[in-house]
Short mmCIF file of C-alpha atoms in Angstrom, two decimals:
data_model
loop_
_atom_site.label_atom_id
_atom_site.label_comp_id
_atom_site.label_asym_id
_atom_site.label_seq_id
_atom_site.Cartn_x
_atom_site.Cartn_y
_atom_site.Cartn_z
CA SER A 26 -1.47 -16.58 -25.05
CA SER A 27 -3.62 -14.29 -22.91
CA GLY A 28 -1.17 -14.24 -20.00
CA ILE A 29 -3.66 -15.98 -17.69
CA ASN A 30 -2.47 -19.20 -16.14
CA ALA A 31 -5.25 -21.65 -17.00
CA GLU A 32 -4.13 -24.14 -14.33
CA TRP A 33 -5.51 -22.02 -11.48
CA PRO A 34 -9.15 -21.03 -11.18
CA LEU A 35 -10.00 -17.37 -11.40
CA ARG A 36 -11.43 -15.50 -8.46
CA PRO A 37 -14.16 -12.89 -8.88
CA GLY A 38 -12.70 -9.88 -10.65
CA GLY A 39 -10.67 -12.01 -13.05
CA ARG A 40 -7.28 -11.95 -11.30
CA GLY A 41 -5.60 -15.33 -10.98
CA MET A 42 -5.18 -17.12 -7.68
CA TYR A 43 -1.93 -17.96 -5.99
CA PRO A 44 -0.75 -21.59 -6.14
CA PRO A 45 -2.41 -23.96 -3.67
CA GLN A 46 -0.90 -24.18 -0.22
CA PRO A 47 -2.13 -24.93 3.31
CA SER A 48 -2.78 -21.25 4.17
CA ILE A 49 -5.80 -19.39 2.91
CA TYR A 50 -6.34 -15.63 2.94
CA ILE A 51 -9.85 -14.37 3.64
CA ASN A 52 -11.01 -10.80 3.16
CA ASN A 53 -14.28 -8.87 3.06
CA LEU A 54 -14.85 -9.89 6.67
CA ASN A 55 -17.09 -7.76 8.85
CA ASP A 56 -14.64 -5.45 10.63
CA LYS A 57 -17.09 -4.68 13.43
CA VAL A 58 -16.68 -8.21 14.87
CA LYS A 59 -14.22 -8.42 17.77
CA LYS A 60 -10.93 -10.17 17.01
CA GLU A 61 -11.38 -13.07 19.46
CA GLU A 62 -14.97 -13.70 18.35
CA LEU A 63 -13.85 -13.59 14.71
CA LYS A 64 -11.11 -16.18 15.33
CA LYS A 65 -13.49 -18.52 17.20
CA SER A 66 -16.13 -18.23 14.48
CA LEU A 67 -13.60 -18.85 11.70
CA TYR A 68 -12.35 -21.90 13.59
CA ALA A 69 -15.91 -23.18 13.98
CA ILE A 70 -16.74 -22.99 10.28
CA PHE A 71 -13.35 -24.00 8.83
CA SER A 72 -12.42 -26.87 11.18
CA GLN A 73 -14.85 -29.13 9.29
CA PHE A 74 -12.34 -29.14 6.40
CA GLY A 75 -9.32 -30.35 8.37
CA GLU A 76 -6.88 -29.66 11.17
CA ILE A 77 -6.21 -25.96 11.68
CA LEU A 78 -2.73 -24.97 12.88
CA GLU A 79 -3.49 -21.30 13.46
CA ILE A 80 -5.80 -18.42 12.62
CA VAL A 81 -4.29 -14.98 12.25
CA ALA A 82 -6.53 -11.94 12.44
CA ALA A 83 -5.52 -8.41 13.34
CA LYS A 84 -7.71 -5.42 14.01
CA ASN A 85 -5.35 -2.61 13.06
CA LEU A 86 -6.44 -0.23 10.32
CA ARG A 87 -4.45 -1.96 7.59
CA ALA A 88 -5.47 -5.54 8.44
CA ARG A 89 -9.08 -5.22 9.51
CA GLY A 90 -11.58 -7.27 7.57
CA GLN A 91 -8.90 -9.86 6.77
CA ALA A 92 -7.66 -13.13 8.24
CA PHE A 93 -5.48 -16.13 7.48
CA VAL A 94 -6.52 -19.69 8.25
CA VAL A 95 -3.60 -22.12 8.26
CA PHE A 96 -4.45 -25.78 7.69
CA LYS A 97 -2.12 -28.73 8.20
CA ASP A 98 -2.41 -29.75 4.53
CA ILE A 99 -3.21 -28.38 1.09
CA ASN A 100 -6.28 -30.57 0.49
CA SER A 101 -8.03 -29.11 3.53
CA ALA A 102 -7.26 -25.57 2.37
CA SER A 103 -8.45 -26.32 -1.18
CA ASN A 104 -11.72 -27.86 0.02
CA ALA A 105 -12.34 -24.92 2.37
CA LEU A 106 -11.63 -22.40 -0.40
CA ARG A 107 -14.00 -24.08 -2.86
CA SER A 108 -16.77 -24.70 -0.36
CA MET A 109 -16.73 -21.38 1.49
CA GLN A 110 -16.05 -18.90 -1.35
CA GLY A 111 -18.78 -16.24 -1.13
CA PHE A 112 -20.28 -17.77 2.02
CA PRO A 113 -22.15 -15.07 4.00
CA PHE A 114 -20.22 -14.64 7.24
CA TYR A 115 -21.52 -11.98 9.63
CA GLU A 116 -23.69 -10.68 6.77
CA LYS A 117 -20.79 -10.26 4.29
CA PRO A 118 -19.74 -12.75 1.58
CA MET A 119 -16.22 -14.04 2.25
CA ARG A 120 -13.60 -13.70 -0.49
CA ILE A 121 -11.03 -16.45 -0.19
CA ASN A 122 -7.70 -17.02 -1.93
CA TYR A 123 -4.58 -19.03 -1.21
CA ALA A 124 -2.09 -16.98 0.79
CA LYS A 125 0.86 -15.49 -1.13
CA LYS A 126 3.47 -16.99 1.18
CA LYS A 127 3.86 -20.05 3.33
CA SER A 128 2.93 -19.40 6.95
CA ASP A 129 5.53 -19.71 9.70
CA ALA A 130 3.47 -22.52 11.28
CA VAL A 131 3.66 -24.63 8.09
CA ALA A 132 7.36 -23.78 7.59
CA LYS A 133 8.14 -24.96 11.13
CA LEU A 134 6.33 -28.24 10.40
CA ASP A 135 8.15 -28.94 7.13
CA GLY A 136 11.53 -27.75 8.42
CA SER A 137 11.90 -24.77 6.08
CA PHE A 138 11.36 -22.09 8.74
CA VAL A 139 13.94 -19.30 8.83
CA ALA A 140 13.62 -16.67 11.55
CA LYS A 141 12.99 -13.24 10.05
CA ASP A 142 14.99 -10.17 10.97
CA ALA A 143 13.21 -7.92 13.47
CA ASN A 144 13.10 -5.17 10.85
CA LYS A 145 10.02 -4.60 8.73
CA LYS A 146 9.54 -7.18 5.95
CA GLY A 147 12.82 -8.87 6.82
CA ALA A 148 14.91 -6.12 5.25
CA VAL A 149 18.38 -5.50 6.62
CA LYS A 150 18.50 -2.10 8.24
CA GLU A 151 20.96 0.26 6.62
CA LYS A 152 23.53 1.62 9.05
CA ARG A 153 23.60 5.35 9.57
CA LYS A 154 26.60 7.13 8.19
CA ALA A 155 29.09 8.61 10.59
CA PRO A 156 28.56 12.36 11.11
CA GLU A 157 31.73 13.28 9.18
CA GLN A 158 30.54 11.21 6.18
CA ALA A 159 27.08 12.72 6.33
CA GLY A 160 28.60 16.21 6.46
CA GLY A 161 30.73 15.47 3.39
CA GLU A 162 27.67 14.38 1.45
CA ALA A 163 25.78 17.53 2.43
CA LYS A 164 28.77 19.63 1.33
CA ARG A 165 28.79 17.95 -2.13
CA VAL A 166 25.06 18.61 -2.55
CA MET A 167 25.53 22.26 -1.62
CA GLU A 168 28.45 22.62 -4.06
CA LYS A 169 26.23 21.34 -6.87
CA ALA A 170 23.42 23.69 -5.86
CA MET A 171 25.57 26.84 -5.50
CA PRO A 172 25.57 27.88 -9.18
CA MET A 173 21.77 27.71 -9.28
CA MET A 174 21.53 29.59 -5.99
CA GLY A 175 23.79 32.33 -7.43
CA LEU A 176 21.55 32.59 -10.48
CA MET A 177 18.46 32.87 -8.31
CA GLN A 178 20.10 35.50 -6.12
CA GLY A 179 21.10 37.47 -9.22
CA MET A 180 17.55 37.31 -10.53
CA MET A 181 16.25 38.60 -7.23
CA GLN A 182 18.65 41.55 -7.43
CA GLY A 183 17.84 42.23 -11.06
CA ILE A 184 21.28 41.09 -12.26
CA ILE A 185 20.71 38.32 -14.75
CA PRO A 186 23.46 36.85 -16.91
CA PRO A 187 23.14 37.55 -20.67
CA GLY A 188 20.91 35.09 -22.48
CA MET A 189 19.07 34.19 -19.28
CA GLN A 190 16.69 37.17 -19.16
CA PRO A 191 13.00 36.41 -19.31
CA PRO A 192 11.10 38.03 -22.17
CA ALA A 193 10.14 41.62 -21.49
CA VAL A 194 6.59 42.12 -20.39
CA ASN A 195 4.91 45.50 -20.61
CA THR A 196 3.79 46.07 -17.04
CA VAL A 197 2.93 49.78 -17.43
CA ALA A 198 -0.60 50.45 -18.57
CA PRO A 199 -0.96 52.75 -21.59
CA PRO A 200 -2.06 56.27 -20.73
CA MET A 201 -5.77 56.82 -20.62
CA PRO A 202 -7.22 59.41 -22.98
CA PRO A 203 -8.48 62.48 -21.16
CA LYS A 204 -12.16 62.52 -20.30
CA PRO A 205 -14.14 64.96 -22.35
CA ARG A 206 -15.33 67.95 -20.33
CA PRO A 207 -18.98 68.56 -20.30
CA THR A 208 -19.82 71.73 -22.17
CA PRO A 209 -21.76 74.25 -20.15
CA PRO A 210 -25.30 74.75 -21.36
CA GLN A 211 -25.77 77.87 -23.50
CA THR A 212 -28.57 80.21 -22.67
#
């Protein structure tokens, strides 16, 4: 087994696609196109494949050149993906894949929507420790570091415990032989 799931077609580059779903992810979009114009143009070319619930496009640095088109059903998304893959859109060929996750719009329709926490990526924010707990942790870290700090301080003062001395290095240059004196010319 090669590890490639033969059920799903491969996209350019050889990486497998995500399982079919109503949301498609489009990248390699021209990032010079204004967000509203981009959304209207995407709607115009993708609405021929079925009812569109929403189009998500952002212009921040991380999301530029990308968009999500959310269809009402999987068949519409699949037809759009097959038909529009590589289609030149604002002079760049679109790369299309199924989205990794179900969109909120689809989840609301099928009743599986769960509101996400306001924190990034739905993670639960860890509470800060009380100052006395934080101080205790800092104290433990310092206690562990003290022996090493003592060693470093000793090295700086030239007092190094036995067995910890670095190998001796001859830092004094050998004496230079005296230069020969020129002999005065004999007349």
